[in-house]
Structure formats: C-alpha cells, structure tokens
Coordinates of C-alpha atoms in Angstrom, one line a residue:
X1 CA 4.3 -40.2 73.6
X2 CA 2.7 -43.6 72.9
X3 CA -0.8 -42.2 73.6
X4 CA -0.1 -39.2 71.4
X5 CA 0.8 -41.5 68.5
X6 CA -2.3 -43.7 69.2
X7 CA -4.7 -40.7 69.1
X8 CA -2.9 -39.2 66.2
X9 CA -3.4 -42.4 64.3
X10 CA -7.1 -42.6 65.3
X11 CA -7.6 -39.0 64.0
X12 CA -5.7 -39.7 60.7
X13 CA -7.8 -42.9 60.2
X14 CA -11.0 -40.9 60.7
X15 CA -10.0 -38.4 58.0
X16 CA -8.2 -40.8 55.6
X17 CA -9.4 -44.4 56.5
X18 CA -6.8 -47.1 55.6
X19 CA -7.6 -49.0 52.5
X20 CA -7.1 -52.6 51.4
X21 CA -3.8 -52.9 49.5
X22 CA -5.6 -55.0 46.9
X23 CA -9.1 -53.8 46.3
X24 CA -9.3 -50.4 48.1
X25 CA -11.9 -51.4 50.7
X26 CA -11.7 -49.8 54.1
X27 CA -9.6 -51.9 56.6
X28 CA -8.7 -51.7 60.2
X29 CA -5.1 -50.5 59.8
X30 CA -2.8 -49.2 57.1
X31 CA -0.9 -51.8 55.1
X32 CA -3.5 -54.5 55.5
X33 CA -5.8 -56.6 53.3
X34 CA -9.5 -57.1 53.6
X35 CA -10.7 -60.6 54.6
X36 CA -11.9 -61.3 51.2
X37 CA -8.7 -60.4 49.5
X38 CA -6.6 -62.2 52.1
X39 CA -8.6 -65.4 51.6
X40 CA -8.2 -65.2 47.9
X41 CA -4.4 -65.2 48.0
X42 CA -2.8 -68.7 47.2
X43 CA 0.2 -68.9 49.4
X44 CA 3.1 -71.0 48.0
X45 CA 3.7 -74.0 50.3
X46 CA 5.3 -77.4 50.2
X47 CA 5.5 -79.7 48.3
X48 CA 7.4 -77.6 45.8
X49 CA 10.5 -77.9 43.6
X50 CA 13.5 -77.2 45.8
X51 CA 15.3 -75.3 43.0
X52 CA 12.6 -73.1 41.3
X53 CA 10.0 -73.1 44.0
X54 CA 7.2 -74.2 41.7
X55 CA 4.5 -75.9 43.8
X56 CA 3.7 -79.5 42.9
X57 CA 0.1 -80.6 42.5
X58 CA 0.9 -83.9 44.3
X59 CA 3.8 -84.9 46.6
X60 CA 6.7 -86.2 44.4
X61 CA 7.9 -88.4 47.3
X62 CA 10.9 -86.5 48.4
X63 CA 12.1 -83.0 49.4
X64 CA 14.9 -83.2 46.8
X65 CA 12.7 -84.0 43.9
X66 CA 13.0 -81.3 41.2
X67 CA 10.4 -80.4 38.6
X68 CA 10.9 -81.5 35.0
X69 CA 11.9 -78.0 33.9
X70 CA 14.8 -77.7 36.4
X71 CA 16.0 -81.2 35.6
X72 CA 16.1 -80.3 31.9
X73 CA 17.6 -76.9 32.2
X74 CA 18.8 -76.0 35.7
X75 CA 18.6 -72.2 36.5
X76 CA 21.8 -70.5 37.7
X77 CA 20.4 -69.8 41.1
X78 CA 20.4 -72.4 43.9
X79 CA 16.9 -72.0 45.3
X80 CA 13.9 -69.8 44.6
X81 CA 11.0 -69.1 46.9
X82 CA 7.9 -66.9 46.7
X83 CA 5.2 -65.7 49.0
X84 CA 2.1 -66.4 46.8
X85 CA 1.0 -67.4 43.3
X86 CA 0.7 -64.6 40.8
X87 CA -2.9 -64.9 39.6
X88 CA -6.1 -62.9 39.2
X89 CA -6.4 -62.6 43.0
X90 CA -2.9 -61.4 43.7
X91 CA -2.4 -59.3 40.6
X92 CA -4.1 -56.2 41.7
X93 CA -2.0 -56.2 45.0
X94 CA 1.3 -56.2 43.1
X95 CA 0.2 -53.8 40.4
X96 CA -1.0 -51.2 42.9
X97 CA 2.3 -51.5 44.7
X98 CA 4.3 -51.4 41.5
X99 CA 2.5 -48.7 39.6
X100 CA 0.0 -46.9 41.8
X101 CA 2.3 -45.6 44.6
X102 CA 0.6 -47.9 47.2
X103 CA 3.8 -48.1 49.1
X104 CA 2.3 -48.6 52.7
X105 CA 2.3 -52.3 52.1
X106 CA 6.1 -52.6 52.0
X107 CA 6.5 -53.4 55.7
X108 CA 3.9 -56.2 55.5
X109 CA 5.5 -57.5 52.4
X110 CA 8.9 -57.6 54.1
X111 CA 7.4 -59.8 56.8
X112 CA 5.8 -62.1 54.3
X113 CA 9.1 -62.4 52.4
X114 CA 11.0 -63.1 55.6
X115 CA 8.6 -66.0 56.4
X116 CA 8.6 -67.4 52.8
X117 CA 12.4 -67.1 52.6
X118 CA 13.3 -68.2 56.1
X119 CA 15.5 -71.0 54.9
X120 CA 17.3 -68.8 52.4
X121 CA 18.0 -66.1 55.1
X122 CA 19.8 -68.5 57.5
X123 CA 23.2 -68.0 56.0
X124 CA 22.6 -65.1 53.6
X125 CA 25.2 -62.3 53.7
X126 CA 23.6 -59.8 51.4
X127 CA 20.3 -58.9 49.8
X128 CA 20.3 -57.4 46.2
X129 CA 17.2 -56.2 44.4
X130 CA 16.7 -56.5 40.6
X131 CA 17.3 -53.0 39.2
X132 CA 15.3 -50.8 37.0
X133 CA 16.5 -48.9 34.0
X134 CA 17.3 -45.2 34.9
X135 CA 14.5 -43.8 32.7
X136 CA 11.9 -46.2 34.1
X137 CA 13.1 -45.3 37.6
X138 CA 12.9 -41.7 36.9
X139 CA 9.3 -42.1 35.5
X140 CA 8.1 -44.3 38.4
X141 CA 10.2 -42.6 41.1
X142 CA 10.9 -45.8 42.9
X143 CA 12.1 -49.4 42.3
X144 CA 9.6 -51.8 43.8
X145 CA 12.2 -54.5 44.1
X146 CA 14.5 -52.2 46.1
X147 CA 11.6 -51.3 48.5
X148 CA 10.9 -55.1 48.9
X149 CA 14.6 -55.7 49.6
X150 CA 14.9 -52.9 52.1
X151 CA 11.8 -54.1 54.0
X152 CA 13.2 -57.5 54.0
X153 CA 16.5 -56.3 55.3
X154 CA 14.8 -54.4 58.1
X155 CA 12.8 -57.5 59.1
X156 CA 15.8 -60.0 58.7
X157 CA 18.7 -57.7 59.8
X158 CA 20.6 -58.8 56.7
X159 CA 22.6 -56.1 54.8
X160 CA 21.0 -54.7 51.6
X161 CA 22.9 -53.4 48.6
X162 CA 20.0 -51.4 47.0
X163 CA 22.2 -50.4 44.0
X164 CA 24.2 -53.6 43.9
X165 CA 23.2 -54.3 40.3
X166 CA 22.8 -51.8 37.5
X167 CA 20.5 -52.1 34.4
X168 CA 22.6 -51.1 31.4
X169 CA 19.8 -50.7 28.9
X170 CA 16.2 -50.4 28.6
X171 CA 14.6 -53.8 27.6
X172 CA 11.2 -54.1 25.8
X173 CA 8.3 -55.4 28.0
X174 CA 8.4 -59.2 28.1
X175 CA 4.7 -59.9 28.6
X176 CA 4.1 -61.7 25.4
X177 CA 7.7 -63.0 24.9
X178 CA 8.4 -66.7 24.9
X179 CA 10.9 -68.1 27.4
X180 CA 13.8 -68.1 24.8
X181 CA 12.8 -64.5 23.7
X182 CA 12.9 -63.3 27.3
X183 CA 16.3 -64.7 27.8
X184 CA 17.7 -63.0 24.6
X185 CA 15.9 -59.8 25.7
X186 CA 17.8 -59.5 29.0
X187 CA 21.2 -61.0 28.0
X188 CA 23.9 -58.5 28.8
X189 CA 21.3 -56.0 30.3
X190 CA 22.8 -56.1 33.8
X191 CA 26.2 -55.3 35.4
X192 CA 27.4 -55.2 39.0
X193 CA 27.9 -51.8 40.7
X194 CA 31.6 -50.9 40.7
X195 CA 31.6 -51.0 44.5
X196 CA 29.7 -54.2 44.9
X197 CA 31.5 -56.8 46.9
X198 CA 29.9 -60.3 46.8
X199 CA 33.1 -62.4 46.6
X200 CA 32.5 -65.6 48.6
X201 CA 29.2 -64.4 49.8
X202 CA 25.7 -65.9 49.7
X203 CA 23.4 -63.4 47.9
X204 CA 19.7 -63.3 48.0
X205 CA 18.2 -61.7 44.9
X206 CA 14.8 -60.0 45.4
X207 CA 12.1 -59.1 42.8
X208 CA 8.4 -58.6 42.8
X209 CA 7.4 -61.5 40.5
X210 CA 9.1 -64.6 39.1
X211 CA 7.7 -65.5 35.7
X212 CA 10.0 -67.6 33.4
X213 CA 13.0 -66.6 35.5
X214 CA 14.8 -64.9 32.5
X215 CA 15.6 -61.7 34.3
X216 CA 16.4 -63.3 37.7
X217 CA 18.5 -65.8 35.9
X218 CA 20.5 -63.1 34.2
X219 CA 21.0 -61.1 37.4
X220 CA 22.1 -64.4 39.1
X221 CA 24.7 -65.0 36.5
X222 CA 26.1 -61.5 36.9
X223 CA 26.4 -62.0 40.7
X224 CA 28.0 -65.4 40.2
X225 CA 30.6 -64.0 37.7
X226 CA 31.2 -61.3 40.3
X227 CA 32.3 -64.0 42.8
X228 CA 29.2 -64.7 44.7
X229 CA 29.4 -68.1 46.4
X230 CA 25.6 -68.8 46.0
X231 CA 22.6 -66.9 44.7
X232 CA 19.1 -67.6 45.9
X233 CA 15.9 -65.9 44.7
X234 CA 12.9 -64.5 46.7
X235 CA 9.9 -62.9 45.2
X236 CA 6.5 -61.7 46.3
X237 CA 4.6 -63.5 43.6
X238 CA 5.4 -66.3 41.1
X239 CA 3.6 -67.4 38.0
X240 CA 2.7 -71.0 37.9
X241 CA 4.1 -72.7 34.8
X242 CA 2.7 -75.7 33.1
X243 CA 4.6 -78.9 33.5
X244 CA 7.7 -79.1 31.2

C-alpha cells in the first residue's frame, strides 16, 4: 500500500507539480516553501517580551523583562508567541492561505506553531481559534484560524474547540485603525459558545496574525470571563510594533 501511495504521489506531482506556498514556484513536495522564500522569513526568537512576544533588538538583561508597551498597558492574556514576523516576505504566505484557498500548508503551519508555542502547550487544556463572522465564513468557506488550531491540535494532541467562540457582529476592516479604534471596533463582538467549558482550564487562543492585539485581547477577555484560568496566544505571524 505504501508503494501504491508513493507512485500515486509521483504521478500526481508530474501532472500537478507542488508549488511553493508563498511565491508559487515548483517545490519538491506539497505544503513546502522554496529555498528563497524560506530564507526570507524572519522567525521570532529570543530575546523577546515574555508577555506579548515582541522580539527585542538587544538583550534586555533578563527573561522576565517586559517591553514598555506591556508595562504601560498589560494585555489580558498571559503570554503570546508567534512563528515569524509579518512583513513583506511572509505576507504572501499568509494571504495565500487566508484568501486564495492554499490550504495544503496547514499541516506544516501546525508543526511550526507547535514549535513556536512549545512552552504554551505544556499545560494547555484547550485550543480555541478566533472566529469569523458568519457572512465572512460563508463567503470564504473556511476560517483560517480554525484550520491552524486543528492542525496544531493534531500535532500537539491537545483538544480543539473549533467553534468555542462566536463572532456576534461583522466588524469593519481594521487595517487603517489606530490601536484605540481597533479596541472600540471589536468591543462586545465576541461571545462564548453556549456549550464551551473553559472553567479552570488553560486556554490557547490561535489566530493567523497578531497586530495590535485588539481582537486577541477581546477574545481573551471573553474566555477569562467564562472562567478560563489562563489564556495564552499563538499566531503564525506577528507585526513588529515600534517601541512604546
């Protein structure tokens, strides 16, 4: 059976060669990046803020040293981590996954998330994705955050509540909003599913990109009000913010 799958894969690749998830160049296997796109990604690594996961330009002198933004306004989650920086190199990768039906990358993304969020998964009880509005879900046909959460769940063997959170209303795109405007835009936009049980549990909230943290912060508050013991955040990409 293994040989049949092997030659079936070879035949399919000959007819429809696998393409780089980021640029569309031909690659060796499905769900992979070409060497150029891989080398262009800036993976998030220490030293970084232990709370928001923003990488520091220089070592602040201690693993517990928070960035100025978190010191001034601590987010509701406990820890946030990301796989790579969201920039010109990684943007096509996420946009193809999010809007262009390039879903074959989900298994690889799950592995990347598991590595980036290893410390968050140690005592995690439940993985919950950021939800989409029902009309956007109908138009897109899938929730990219839910696909990431499910891939991470398969990789980590942690339970996933794919519909644990509900989006109550459609919010305007936030691309040009300030931090304060983003927070107002998502306030009251989320609610727990009636059957969601997070009481006393450590929850890992998953999304594709962390920007200002407004959406992830509002979802974290909902989970904490529902009784979660702790909420951590894990994303594929994160926008690098200027120092506060």
